[in-house]
Each structure stands twice: as structure tokens, then as C-alpha cells.
Amino acid sequence: MHGRSRFLLMIIAAFCGVGALPAQAQTASTLTLLQKNHAELRGEYVGQLQRIAALCREHSFPDGTAEIERLLAPADGQRIRALSLPKNVEPELPADLSPDERQWRTQLRYQRKEYARKLYLLSRRALHAGFPAYAFELVRELAVQDPDHAKARELLGYVQYKDEWVTPYAKKMLLAGAEWDDKFGWLPKGHLSRYQNDERFANRSWMSVAKEATIRQDFAHAWEINTDHYRIRTNYSLERGVELGRALEEFYEFFHQTFAGFFNDPEQLKRLFDGTAPAVVRGGRQYYVNYYRTREEYVERLERAFPQIRVTNGIYLTGDRTAHFYHDETNDHEATLFHEATHQLFFESNPQNRQIGDVAHFWIIEGIACYMESFRRENGEFSVGDPRYIRFAGARMNALDQNYYVSFPEFDAMGMREFQNAPMLVKNYTQAAGLAHFFMQYDSGRYRDALVTHLVQLYSANARKREAPQTLDQLTGTSSRDLDREYHDWLRQCREALGEVPTTPAQ
């Protein structure tokens, strides 16, 4: 899944002839036209659903109006959002419905499926025009409208197992006789009831919770939690390890959809959207995560490999390809979890050890990880890019109130050492986060695919591509001067949308 062909970048360049062009070959008008078509489709859909809502109000069906309001939740251009999808396949309408209820439910199902069908066709157009990020936005929207759309589910990484939508890994575990529990993770069938009664299976025998905890305190005998894409080892608790696994899996799914153009070459994406490739299978190697019982153990274990470990709350080390964290009673450090997970997912896209951003362009390596810190999971909604996030608020304050801004050409020219040794390192991290937010979100994501192409080149196994990638002004077709101007315009737009009052506190 994560291995990248060494010919990926040549494929991206050559693919211009078959339609899935890189973002730099596109004009703003192409994306604008696609977005206009989307708005027209949505406008028609809204009109149809409003008529059904009126029918529900007329016949006193509050459930219908509530469902329609959920389906018509407005988009948010300052964030990327996704809603959780139902696990179960939608059943047939019950036979005992009243004629009025059957009428509105039948009409609603038809309109949802019809809108989803049109969105899928539009997503294919977006992909072929060279905008995979926008294409996946449309796929996520259509999956909310029609959760049983087979192609959307496939593209989002699901397969059907009996009457449920599950991941390929979950299907494999279910076929092997295991069962999932949100507290204990995957267990062999028959074990769950004993776990619920405070028994634990370790060292090939059953024992008490307390006895197992004593054994697991030694990290050499830590709990090991396996999920679709992660292997988490912890000597804190099984339950906390499972919580981390769930958070990381939700992050992984959102991340791979958001950066689909990074992990899939254009030809593969085209085949998937056209339905000429087999179902998406996400399997193979796992990402390693260690979670220590105390901060002291975290420091002791990692200080030799990273002498500055005491100033961190978590770290991804490329040497052992493991993300390391520790338990903190006062702070779950979830932002750090997602920051380091971002580094891990991007770096391990290729098995080769390599220096990233060593010569120049280092800001985006940290900036995109700071951007992904804003990932949030609340009430079945997942999002990233909330402009209220502290990093983005700090970027507005620095640039607009304190007149601190390093021009984009100068900022982009910094390599790793120059960036990390800068006297204003904290402010530069904040600016990197703000710029990543801008390139991901500005003008409904106009520059998002260009940024993804830039990241592909920066993380490439090819040293020449990695050290001399196309710059973002080249990829976007926008001069550095105009990027500086648009960035400041974006900061003001965010401030205005939030009703934020300018401040001048010290940072």
C-alpha cells in the first residue's frame, strides 16, 4: 500500500497525455468550473430535499426534517470535514410504514442516491482534470448522502462483510473468529466475557488484571495492540493502547483520503475511479508506536538516540521508524500524537532512509505536521484546519498584529538546519503552520493538489527530485509575491469570519 514505484514522478509527468494532470498544469478556472458544477448540483439537490422536508412538516414527521437538516449541513471552506459513515448496510423500508411515511422515505432515498451518482461522475472529472484532493472531497460527500455507494466505499477503504461495511483487516479478523471490543481491541471469540469479568490471558494462561499489569510494567513484556495499520506497544494499560489505536486509525483514514494523491500514483487513481482496478486493499506492514508508562521512562529510553528528548511530548524517530509517546495524567497530548503520526506516514511512504528538506523547503515538513495537529474527532465528525486552532491564531497574530513575517522566498529557501537554528524558531513554526493552512484551504483548496505534488517530490526516493523539487510558485502558477499577498488576505478573511479582535500580546 505504502510502497511507491521508483517511477512515480515520471508517471506523474507522463500522465498529462491521459488526462490526470498534475496540479501545476491546471488553471484556476478549471477548478472553479468544477466547483461551479458542484454548487449547481447541490442547489438542485437542496431544492428537492426542501420539498421533501415540507412534506414531512405537513404530515408531522420530525424524524424526516431532522435527517434532511443533517444531510444539508453547509460546507466549511476553512476546514476539511468528514462525517462518520454508518456501519450497517441500509435495510429495506419496513412493510408496515404508513403511505405518507413510505412516500417521503422513498423520495428521500431516491434523491440521495441520485445526487451521489452525479457527485461520483463529477469526482471522476475532477480526478481526470488533475485534482485528486478535490475528487476525494466529493467522494466523502457522496458517501454521506449514499452510505451504500459501492465505489465510494471502496475508494474510502471499506469492503462489505455480511450486512456491514468493514475494513479489509477487520474482515480478515472476523473470518478468523476474532471479535472487536472498543475497550479491549481484537480478542479471540469466547475471551470477551472473561475480560469483562477482570480476567486476562497472558503467557498462555488466565490470570487476574493485577497480575498481568505487574508483568506488563516491564516494557519487554508490554501489551501489544494490533489494528489495521498500527502495532502499539505499551506498559501503561491495554485499554489506553486500544484508545490510541482507535485514534490513530481514524486519523489514518482521514489522512489517506486527504492526501490521496501522495500515496497513489495518477494511473492507479484513474483506474480506481473508473472502476477498472480491483477493490482497494489496505494491508501489509504496520506502523510502530511505543507508549510508555511515565515521562521518566520515555526520557530514559530515548535520550541517547535524541539528546533533546526532555523538551518533547512525543517524537517520531526515523532511525527505528517508531513514534514514541508517554502517559501524562494532565494532558493527553493528542495534537502531538497527530503531529508525529504525520511525520511517520509521510516518511514511511518509502522504505529508503533519506534526508527530507535538508537543503531547502523544510518549513512545509514541519508546517504540514503542525496543520494536522488540528485534526479533531467529535460526535461522529472529523475535521482538520479549524482556524481557531492555536497555531493558526498565532500565525494571524504574528503577521497581522506584530508585523512578523518572513517573506515566502526567504522562508522557502531554508533547509533543516537553518530553520531549526533560527533565533525566532517558535514564530517560524507558527508561520509554517499558517502557511500550510493557507496552501491547504485557500480559495476552497485551490492550491491543495499543488502542495501535495510538492510533498511527493520532497519525500521522493530520488535524491535529485528531493533536493531540487518544483517550487510552490511553479506548481501553483502564482508568483511568490502574489502568494505573500494572498496569504495575508487569507489571514484577514479568517479573522473576519471568526469575528476576531486584533491583539498585540507577546509570544
Short mmCIF file of C-alpha atoms in Angstrom, two decimals:
data_model
loop_
_atom_site.label_atom_id
_atom_site.label_comp_id
_atom_site.label_asym_id
_atom_site.label_seq_id
_atom_site.Cartn_x
_atom_site.Cartn_y
_atom_site.Cartn_z
CA MET A 1 0.00 0.00 0.00
CA HIS A 2 2.66 2.45 1.06
CA GLY A 3 5.48 1.40 -1.27
CA ARG A 4 5.94 3.90 -4.06
CA SER A 5 7.18 2.96 -7.50
CA ARG A 6 10.55 4.49 -8.25
CA PHE A 7 8.98 5.69 -11.48
CA LEU A 8 6.18 7.63 -9.72
CA LEU A 9 7.41 11.09 -10.58
CA MET A 10 8.00 10.14 -14.23
CA ILE A 11 4.47 8.74 -14.29
CA ILE A 12 3.09 12.00 -12.91
CA ALA A 13 4.88 13.91 -15.65
CA ALA A 14 3.93 11.47 -18.40
CA PHE A 15 0.32 11.19 -17.30
CA CYS A 16 -0.51 14.53 -18.86
CA GLY A 17 -1.31 12.62 -22.04
CA VAL A 18 -4.12 10.63 -20.45
CA GLY A 19 -5.85 13.34 -18.52
CA ALA A 20 -4.87 13.11 -14.82
CA LEU A 21 -2.57 16.10 -14.96
CA PRO A 22 -0.56 17.34 -12.01
CA ALA A 23 -2.00 20.44 -10.38
CA GLN A 24 0.65 22.74 -11.82
CA ALA A 25 -0.68 22.11 -15.36
CA GLN A 26 -4.12 23.35 -14.39
CA THR A 27 -5.55 26.82 -14.29
CA ALA A 28 -7.64 28.25 -11.51
CA SER A 29 -10.57 28.37 -13.92
CA THR A 30 -10.59 24.56 -14.26
CA LEU A 31 -11.13 24.04 -10.56
CA THR A 32 -13.56 26.96 -10.46
CA LEU A 33 -15.67 25.34 -13.17
CA LEU A 34 -15.75 22.03 -11.30
CA GLN A 35 -16.75 23.82 -8.12
CA LYS A 36 -19.45 25.71 -10.01
CA ASN A 37 -20.84 22.42 -11.34
CA HIS A 38 -20.78 21.06 -7.80
CA ALA A 39 -22.67 24.09 -6.48
CA GLU A 40 -25.29 23.71 -9.22
CA LEU A 41 -25.79 20.02 -8.42
CA ARG A 42 -26.05 20.78 -4.73
CA GLY A 43 -28.50 23.60 -5.38
CA GLU A 44 -30.80 21.23 -7.27
CA TYR A 45 -30.44 18.63 -4.51
CA VAL A 46 -31.22 21.16 -1.79
CA GLY A 47 -34.37 22.17 -3.64
CA GLN A 48 -35.55 18.55 -3.89
CA LEU A 49 -34.87 17.88 -0.21
CA GLN A 50 -36.59 21.07 0.88
CA ARG A 51 -39.72 19.86 -0.90
CA ILE A 52 -39.49 16.55 0.96
CA ALA A 53 -38.94 18.44 4.23
CA ALA A 54 -42.12 20.42 3.58
CA LEU A 55 -43.95 17.11 3.09
CA CYS A 56 -42.57 15.87 6.42
CA ARG A 57 -43.70 19.01 8.21
CA GLU A 58 -47.14 18.79 6.62
CA HIS A 59 -47.62 15.23 7.87
CA SER A 60 -45.78 15.69 11.18
CA PHE A 61 -42.69 13.59 10.62
CA PRO A 62 -40.00 15.33 12.75
CA ASP A 63 -37.53 12.50 12.10
CA GLY A 64 -37.64 13.32 8.41
CA THR A 65 -36.93 17.02 8.83
CA ALA A 66 -34.08 16.24 11.27
CA GLU A 67 -32.48 13.79 8.82
CA ILE A 68 -32.75 16.28 5.97
CA GLU A 69 -31.16 19.02 8.07
CA ARG A 70 -28.23 16.68 8.78
CA LEU A 71 -27.80 15.88 5.09
CA LEU A 72 -27.82 19.56 4.18
CA ALA A 73 -25.23 20.75 6.70
CA PRO A 74 -23.34 23.60 4.99
CA ALA A 75 -19.74 23.18 3.89
CA ASP A 76 -16.93 24.98 5.70
CA GLY A 77 -14.26 26.37 3.38
CA GLN A 78 -11.82 26.97 6.25
CA ARG A 79 -11.70 23.30 7.29
CA ILE A 80 -11.71 19.88 5.69
CA ARG A 81 -14.60 17.90 7.18
CA ALA A 82 -15.87 14.34 7.04
CA LEU A 83 -18.75 12.62 8.77
CA SER A 84 -18.59 9.09 10.10
CA LEU A 85 -20.46 6.60 7.95
CA PRO A 86 -22.96 4.04 9.23
CA LYS A 87 -21.52 0.60 9.82
CA ASN A 88 -24.57 -1.34 8.68
CA VAL A 89 -25.93 -1.65 5.16
CA GLU A 90 -29.18 0.29 4.89
CA PRO A 91 -32.11 -2.17 5.18
CA GLU A 92 -35.20 -2.21 3.01
CA LEU A 93 -38.05 0.01 4.16
CA PRO A 94 -40.32 -1.80 6.67
CA ALA A 95 -43.52 -3.19 5.20
CA ASP A 96 -45.72 -1.66 7.90
CA LEU A 97 -44.99 2.01 7.14
CA SER A 98 -47.92 4.32 6.61
CA PRO A 99 -48.43 5.52 3.00
CA ASP A 100 -47.32 9.06 3.91
CA GLU A 101 -44.14 7.91 5.64
CA ARG A 102 -43.31 5.49 2.84
CA GLN A 103 -43.74 8.32 0.35
CA TRP A 104 -41.23 10.70 1.94
CA ARG A 105 -38.73 7.98 2.80
CA THR A 106 -38.84 6.59 -0.74
CA GLN A 107 -38.42 10.03 -2.25
CA LEU A 108 -35.54 10.85 0.10
CA ARG A 109 -33.69 7.63 -0.70
CA TYR A 110 -34.09 8.23 -4.41
CA GLN A 111 -32.83 11.82 -4.23
CA ARG A 112 -29.84 10.85 -2.06
CA LYS A 113 -28.77 8.10 -4.43
CA GLU A 114 -29.30 10.26 -7.50
CA TYR A 115 -27.24 13.10 -6.04
CA ALA A 116 -24.49 10.65 -5.03
CA ARG A 117 -24.43 9.23 -8.57
CA LYS A 118 -23.92 12.71 -10.01
CA LEU A 119 -21.23 13.51 -7.44
CA TYR A 120 -19.35 10.36 -8.39
CA LEU A 121 -19.33 11.38 -12.05
CA LEU A 122 -18.11 14.83 -11.04
CA SER A 123 -15.39 13.30 -8.84
CA ARG A 124 -14.09 11.36 -11.85
CA ARG A 125 -13.97 14.59 -13.85
CA ALA A 126 -12.07 16.26 -11.01
CA LEU A 127 -9.57 13.42 -10.88
CA HIS A 128 -9.01 13.38 -14.64
CA ALA A 129 -8.51 17.17 -14.53
CA GLY A 130 -5.66 16.67 -12.03
CA PHE A 131 -7.38 17.44 -8.72
CA PRO A 132 -7.34 14.22 -6.64
CA ALA A 133 -7.79 16.10 -3.35
CA TYR A 134 -10.99 17.71 -4.61
CA ALA A 135 -12.10 14.39 -6.10
CA PHE A 136 -11.84 12.74 -2.69
CA GLU A 137 -13.76 15.60 -1.08
CA LEU A 138 -16.61 14.79 -3.45
CA VAL A 139 -16.31 11.08 -2.68
CA ARG A 140 -16.60 11.78 1.04
CA GLU A 141 -19.68 13.90 0.45
CA LEU A 142 -21.38 11.34 -1.75
CA ALA A 143 -20.70 8.59 0.79
CA VAL A 144 -22.57 10.61 3.43
CA GLN A 145 -25.51 11.01 1.06
CA ASP A 146 -25.46 7.37 -0.06
CA PRO A 147 -23.54 5.25 2.50
CA ASP A 148 -24.05 2.11 0.41
CA HIS A 149 -22.47 3.54 -2.74
CA ALA A 150 -20.15 0.63 -3.50
CA LYS A 151 -17.48 2.58 -5.39
CA ALA A 152 -17.33 5.32 -2.75
CA ARG A 153 -16.94 2.73 -0.01
CA GLU A 154 -14.20 1.02 -1.99
CA LEU A 155 -12.32 4.29 -2.52
CA LEU A 156 -12.62 5.08 1.19
CA GLY A 157 -11.14 1.71 2.11
CA TYR A 158 -14.17 -0.43 3.01
CA VAL A 159 -15.48 -3.82 1.95
CA GLN A 160 -18.83 -5.40 2.65
CA TYR A 161 -18.95 -8.30 5.08
CA LYS A 162 -22.45 -9.74 5.50
CA ASP A 163 -24.61 -6.68 6.26
CA GLU A 164 -21.77 -4.45 7.45
CA TRP A 165 -19.13 -2.18 5.94
CA VAL A 166 -15.73 -3.03 7.43
CA THR A 167 -12.06 -2.59 6.61
CA PRO A 168 -10.21 -5.41 4.85
CA TYR A 169 -8.25 -6.07 8.05
CA ALA A 170 -11.44 -6.27 10.12
CA LYS A 171 -12.92 -8.71 7.61
CA LYS A 172 -9.81 -10.89 7.90
CA MET A 173 -10.05 -10.87 11.70
CA LEU A 174 -13.78 -11.65 11.68
CA LEU A 175 -13.24 -14.54 9.28
CA ALA A 176 -10.55 -15.83 11.65
CA GLY A 177 -13.07 -15.90 14.50
CA ALA A 178 -11.96 -12.78 16.38
CA GLU A 179 -14.27 -10.06 17.70
CA TRP A 180 -13.64 -6.38 18.29
CA ASP A 181 -14.33 -4.61 21.56
CA ASP A 182 -13.88 -0.85 21.92
CA LYS A 183 -12.25 -1.34 25.32
CA PHE A 184 -10.05 -4.39 24.74
CA GLY A 185 -9.49 -4.42 20.97
CA TRP A 186 -9.39 -7.66 18.96
CA LEU A 187 -9.96 -10.78 21.07
CA PRO A 188 -10.43 -14.45 20.21
CA LYS A 189 -14.08 -15.45 20.37
CA GLY A 190 -15.01 -16.53 23.85
CA HIS A 191 -12.47 -14.27 25.58
CA LEU A 192 -14.57 -11.12 25.81
CA SER A 193 -16.83 -12.23 28.68
CA ARG A 194 -13.80 -13.23 30.77
CA TYR A 195 -12.10 -9.90 30.06
CA GLN A 196 -15.27 -8.13 31.16
CA ASN A 197 -15.03 -10.14 34.42
CA ASP A 198 -11.49 -8.81 35.02
CA GLU A 199 -9.58 -11.85 33.80
CA ARG A 200 -6.67 -11.59 31.40
CA PHE A 201 -4.96 -14.08 29.12
CA ALA A 202 -1.17 -13.76 29.18
CA ASN A 203 1.74 -16.17 28.96
CA ARG A 204 -0.67 -18.87 27.73
CA SER A 205 -2.80 -18.81 30.89
CA TRP A 206 -5.61 -16.88 32.53
CA MET A 207 -4.77 -14.56 35.42
CA SER A 208 -6.06 -11.52 37.31
CA VAL A 209 -5.88 -7.97 35.98
CA ALA A 210 -3.42 -7.04 38.74
CA LYS A 211 -1.08 -9.93 37.98
CA GLU A 212 -0.99 -9.13 34.27
CA ALA A 213 -0.37 -5.45 35.00
CA THR A 214 2.68 -6.39 37.08
CA ILE A 215 4.08 -8.45 34.19
CA ARG A 216 3.41 -5.72 31.62
CA GLN A 217 5.20 -2.96 33.57
CA ASP A 218 8.42 -4.23 32.07
CA PHE A 219 8.36 -2.81 28.53
CA ALA A 220 9.94 -6.02 27.25
CA HIS A 221 6.60 -7.66 28.13
CA ALA A 222 4.36 -4.73 27.18
CA TRP A 223 0.84 -5.11 25.83
CA GLU A 224 0.76 -5.26 22.06
CA ILE A 225 -2.33 -3.92 20.29
CA ASN A 226 -2.68 -4.59 16.58
CA THR A 227 -5.07 -2.57 14.42
CA ASP A 228 -5.46 -2.24 10.65
CA HIS A 229 -2.30 -0.17 10.25
CA TYR A 230 -0.64 0.11 13.67
CA ARG A 231 1.24 -2.04 16.16
CA ILE A 232 1.13 -0.28 19.52
CA ARG A 233 3.24 -1.44 22.44
CA THR A 234 2.55 0.00 25.90
CA ASN A 235 3.28 -0.78 29.52
CA TYR A 236 0.59 1.63 30.76
CA SER A 237 -2.62 -0.30 30.08
CA LEU A 238 -4.34 -2.39 27.44
CA GLU A 239 -7.31 -0.04 27.44
CA ARG A 240 -5.18 3.04 26.79
CA GLY A 241 -3.39 1.22 23.99
CA VAL A 242 -6.73 0.42 22.36
CA GLU A 243 -7.80 4.07 22.69
CA LEU A 244 -4.62 5.13 20.92
CA GLY A 245 -5.24 2.54 18.21
CA ARG A 246 -8.72 3.87 17.54
CA ALA A 247 -7.49 7.49 17.43
CA LEU A 248 -4.65 6.63 15.07
CA GLU A 249 -6.88 4.57 12.77
CA GLU A 250 -9.39 7.41 12.49
CA PHE A 251 -6.51 9.78 11.77
CA TYR A 252 -5.02 7.36 9.21
CA GLU A 253 -8.27 7.05 7.27
CA PHE A 254 -8.81 10.82 7.15
CA PHE A 255 -5.13 11.40 6.30
CA HIS A 256 -5.04 8.97 3.39
CA GLN A 257 -8.20 10.43 1.90
CA THR A 258 -6.90 14.00 2.29
CA PHE A 259 -3.52 13.14 0.76
CA ALA A 260 -4.70 10.53 -1.73
CA GLY A 261 -2.50 12.00 -4.44
CA PHE A 262 0.56 11.43 -2.28
CA PHE A 263 0.01 7.71 -1.64
CA ASN A 264 -1.40 6.73 -5.04
CA ASP A 265 0.11 7.43 -8.42
CA PRO A 266 -2.17 9.06 -11.03
CA GLU A 267 -2.64 5.91 -13.09
CA GLN A 268 -3.76 3.93 -10.07
CA LEU A 269 -6.21 6.64 -9.03
CA LYS A 270 -7.63 6.80 -12.55
CA ARG A 271 -8.20 3.03 -12.62
CA LEU A 272 -9.84 3.09 -9.21
CA PHE A 273 -12.24 5.87 -10.10
CA ASP A 274 -13.02 4.35 -13.49
CA GLY A 275 -13.79 1.00 -11.88
CA THR A 276 -11.10 -0.86 -13.85
CA ALA A 277 -8.98 -1.74 -10.79
CA PRO A 278 -9.74 -4.29 -8.06
CA ALA A 279 -11.10 -3.19 -4.71
CA VAL A 280 -8.84 -1.06 -2.55
CA VAL A 281 -6.85 -3.29 -0.23
CA ARG A 282 -5.00 -1.66 2.62
CA GLY A 283 -2.74 -4.22 4.21
CA GLY A 284 0.85 -5.23 4.60
CA ARG A 285 3.25 -3.63 7.05
CA GLN A 286 2.19 -1.76 10.16
CA TYR A 287 3.38 1.47 11.72
CA TYR A 288 5.11 1.08 15.09
CA VAL A 289 4.12 3.13 18.14
CA ASN A 290 5.56 2.88 21.66
CA TYR A 291 3.63 4.38 24.58
CA TYR A 292 5.48 4.47 27.90
CA ARG A 293 4.02 4.38 31.39
CA THR A 294 5.84 7.52 32.56
CA ARG A 295 7.68 10.53 31.17
CA GLU A 296 10.78 9.42 33.06
CA GLU A 297 10.85 6.10 31.21
CA TYR A 298 10.27 7.90 27.89
CA VAL A 299 13.26 10.16 28.53
CA GLU A 300 15.48 7.36 29.82
CA ARG A 301 14.83 5.13 26.82
CA LEU A 302 15.24 7.81 24.14
CA GLU A 303 17.81 10.28 25.46
CA ARG A 304 20.73 8.51 23.82
CA ALA A 305 19.04 8.49 20.41
CA PHE A 306 17.75 12.08 20.78
CA PRO A 307 19.57 14.16 23.42
CA GLN A 308 16.92 16.93 23.38
CA ILE A 309 14.16 14.46 24.25
CA ARG A 310 13.29 16.28 27.50
CA VAL A 311 11.77 19.20 25.62
CA THR A 312 9.38 16.95 23.66
CA ASN A 313 5.98 15.44 24.42
CA GLY A 314 6.38 12.80 21.72
CA ILE A 315 8.68 12.06 18.83
CA TYR A 316 8.95 10.07 15.62
CA LEU A 317 12.45 8.68 15.11
CA THR A 318 13.38 7.73 11.58
CA GLY A 319 16.19 5.52 12.87
CA ASP A 320 13.88 2.93 14.42
CA ARG A 321 10.83 4.05 12.40
CA THR A 322 8.81 4.23 15.59
CA ALA A 323 6.67 7.00 17.09
CA HIS A 324 7.24 7.33 20.85
CA PHE A 325 4.85 8.83 23.42
CA TYR A 326 4.22 8.64 27.16
CA HIS A 327 1.26 8.79 29.53
CA ASP A 328 0.53 12.16 31.09
CA GLU A 329 -2.26 12.40 33.67
CA THR A 330 -2.78 16.11 32.99
CA ASN A 331 -2.68 16.16 29.17
CA ASP A 332 -3.39 13.53 26.51
CA HIS A 333 -1.08 15.37 24.06
CA GLU A 334 -3.38 14.40 21.19
CA ALA A 335 -2.05 17.22 19.00
CA THR A 336 1.45 15.79 19.44
CA LEU A 337 0.13 12.33 18.57
CA PHE A 338 -1.20 13.57 15.23
CA HIS A 339 1.88 15.73 14.56
CA GLU A 340 4.26 12.79 14.91
CA ALA A 341 1.88 10.43 13.09
CA THR A 342 2.03 12.83 10.14
CA HIS A 343 5.82 12.64 10.05
CA GLN A 344 5.62 8.84 10.25
CA LEU A 345 3.05 8.42 7.49
CA PHE A 346 4.86 10.67 5.06
CA PHE A 347 8.37 9.40 5.79
CA GLU A 348 7.45 5.71 5.66
CA SER A 349 5.80 6.11 2.28
CA ASN A 350 9.13 4.78 1.04
CA PRO A 351 11.42 2.20 2.69
CA GLN A 352 14.55 4.21 1.92
CA ASN A 353 16.16 6.25 4.68
CA ARG A 354 16.72 9.77 3.39
CA GLN A 355 17.09 13.40 4.45
CA ILE A 356 13.92 15.42 3.91
CA GLY A 357 14.09 19.19 3.40
CA ASP A 358 17.79 19.17 4.18
CA VAL A 359 18.75 21.74 1.52
CA ALA A 360 15.57 23.87 1.34
CA HIS A 361 11.75 23.81 1.74
CA PHE A 362 11.99 22.46 5.29
CA TRP A 363 9.16 24.68 6.53
CA ILE A 364 6.47 22.51 4.94
CA ILE A 365 7.81 19.33 6.60
CA GLU A 366 7.01 20.82 10.00
CA GLY A 367 4.20 23.06 8.75
CA ILE A 368 2.06 20.22 7.43
CA ALA A 369 2.56 18.28 10.67
CA CYS A 370 1.51 21.38 12.64
CA TYR A 371 -1.52 21.71 10.35
CA MET A 372 -2.52 18.09 11.02
CA GLU A 373 -2.32 18.72 14.76
CA SER A 374 -5.69 20.43 14.32
CA PHE A 375 -7.35 17.08 13.48
CA ARG A 376 -10.46 16.72 15.65
CA ARG A 377 -12.90 13.86 16.33
CA GLU A 378 -16.22 14.95 17.82
CA ASN A 379 -19.72 13.47 17.69
CA GLY A 380 -19.11 11.45 14.55
CA GLU A 381 -17.42 14.35 12.72
CA PHE A 382 -13.78 14.52 11.71
CA SER A 383 -12.11 17.73 10.66
CA VAL A 384 -8.79 19.45 10.20
CA GLY A 385 -7.94 23.11 9.69
CA ASP A 386 -10.19 24.85 12.22
CA PRO A 387 -8.91 28.46 12.03
CA ARG A 388 -9.38 28.78 15.79
CA TYR A 389 -6.58 26.27 16.40
CA ILE A 390 -3.80 27.88 18.44
CA ARG A 391 -1.14 27.57 15.72
CA PHE A 392 -3.31 29.34 13.14
CA ALA A 393 -4.40 32.01 15.60
CA GLY A 394 -0.73 32.61 16.40
CA ALA A 395 0.07 32.97 12.69
CA ARG A 396 -2.59 35.68 12.35
CA MET A 397 -1.32 37.50 15.43
CA ASN A 398 2.32 37.39 14.33
CA ALA A 399 1.73 38.54 10.76
CA LEU A 400 -1.14 40.99 11.23
CA ASP A 401 -0.55 42.41 14.72
CA GLN A 402 3.17 42.05 15.36
CA ASN A 403 4.38 42.54 11.80
CA TYR A 404 6.46 39.37 12.00
CA TYR A 405 6.56 37.57 8.66
CA VAL A 406 9.46 36.03 6.75
CA SER A 407 8.80 36.52 3.02
CA PHE A 408 7.91 33.31 1.25
CA PRO A 409 11.04 33.08 -0.96
CA GLU A 410 13.29 33.51 2.09
CA PHE A 411 11.22 31.12 4.21
CA ASP A 412 11.08 28.50 1.48
CA ALA A 413 14.84 28.64 0.95
CA MET A 414 15.60 27.47 4.50
CA GLY A 415 16.91 23.94 4.91
CA MET A 416 16.50 21.89 8.07
CA ARG A 417 19.47 23.29 10.00
CA GLU A 418 18.80 26.90 9.07
CA PHE A 419 15.13 26.56 10.05
CA GLN A 420 15.75 24.76 13.34
CA ASN A 421 18.60 27.05 14.39
CA ALA A 422 16.72 30.26 13.65
CA PRO A 423 16.56 32.70 16.60
CA MET A 424 12.78 33.05 16.10
CA LEU A 425 12.16 29.30 15.88
CA VAL A 426 8.80 29.39 17.70
CA LYS A 427 7.47 32.13 15.45
CA ASN A 428 8.76 30.30 12.38
CA TYR A 429 6.92 27.14 13.42
CA THR A 430 3.81 29.26 13.80
CA GLN A 431 4.29 30.80 10.35
CA ALA A 432 4.87 27.32 8.88
CA ALA A 433 1.56 26.18 10.37
CA GLY A 434 -0.22 29.26 8.99
CA LEU A 435 1.23 28.79 5.51
CA ALA A 436 0.30 25.09 5.48
CA HIS A 437 -3.25 26.09 6.45
CA PHE A 438 -3.24 28.60 3.59
CA PHE A 439 -1.99 26.16 0.93
CA MET A 440 -4.47 23.50 2.07
CA GLN A 441 -7.54 25.72 2.42
CA TYR A 442 -7.22 28.96 0.45
CA ASP A 443 -9.97 29.62 -2.09
CA SER A 444 -11.71 26.27 -1.47
CA GLY A 445 -8.48 24.32 -1.75
CA ARG A 446 -7.14 25.88 -4.96
CA TYR A 447 -3.52 25.08 -4.06
CA ARG A 448 -4.02 21.79 -2.20
CA ASP A 449 -3.05 19.45 -5.02
CA ALA A 450 -0.02 21.60 -5.87
CA LEU A 451 1.11 21.28 -2.26
CA VAL A 452 0.64 17.50 -2.37
CA THR A 453 2.75 17.32 -5.53
CA HIS A 454 5.45 19.35 -3.75
CA LEU A 455 5.37 16.88 -0.82
CA VAL A 456 5.63 13.92 -3.21
CA GLN A 457 8.84 15.37 -4.58
CA LEU A 458 10.27 16.31 -1.18
CA TYR A 459 9.76 12.76 0.13
CA SER A 460 10.86 11.06 -3.08
CA ALA A 461 13.45 8.27 -3.05
CA ASN A 462 15.11 10.07 -5.95
CA ALA A 463 17.75 12.39 -4.44
CA ARG A 464 17.70 14.77 -7.42
CA LYS A 465 13.95 15.26 -7.18
CA ARG A 466 14.09 15.50 -3.39
CA GLU A 467 16.81 18.17 -3.31
CA ALA A 468 15.55 20.23 -6.26
CA PRO A 469 11.76 19.88 -6.34
CA GLN A 470 9.48 22.18 -8.25
CA THR A 471 8.76 25.18 -6.07
CA LEU A 472 5.29 26.12 -4.96
CA ASP A 473 5.23 29.24 -7.10
CA GLN A 474 5.96 26.99 -10.10
CA LEU A 475 3.41 24.37 -9.06
CA THR A 476 0.65 26.90 -8.36
CA GLY A 477 1.46 29.20 -11.27
CA THR A 478 1.43 32.09 -8.77
CA SER A 479 4.41 34.32 -8.10
CA SER A 480 5.98 34.36 -4.63
CA ARG A 481 4.96 38.00 -4.30
CA ASP A 482 1.33 37.14 -5.02
CA LEU A 483 1.50 34.16 -2.64
CA ASP A 484 2.66 36.51 0.12
CA ARG A 485 -0.23 38.85 -0.66
CA GLU A 486 -2.82 36.07 -0.85
CA TYR A 487 -1.57 34.60 2.43
CA HIS A 488 -2.13 37.87 4.24
CA ASP A 489 -5.55 38.20 2.60
CA TRP A 490 -6.34 34.69 3.85
CA LEU A 491 -5.34 35.59 7.41
CA ARG A 492 -7.65 38.61 7.29
CA GLN A 493 -10.50 36.51 5.87
CA CYS A 494 -10.14 34.01 8.71
CA ARG A 495 -10.04 36.81 11.27
CA GLU A 496 -13.14 38.43 9.82
CA ALA A 497 -15.04 35.12 9.67
CA LEU A 498 -14.22 34.47 13.33
CA GLY A 499 -15.04 38.00 14.45
CA GLU A 500 -11.56 38.07 15.95
CA VAL A 501 -10.33 41.30 17.52
CA PRO A 502 -6.73 42.27 16.66
CA THR A 503 -4.36 41.84 19.59
CA THR A 504 -0.72 42.58 20.32
CA PRO A 505 0.31 40.19 23.11
CA ALA A 506 3.87 38.98 23.26
CA GLN A 507 4.56 35.45 22.01
#
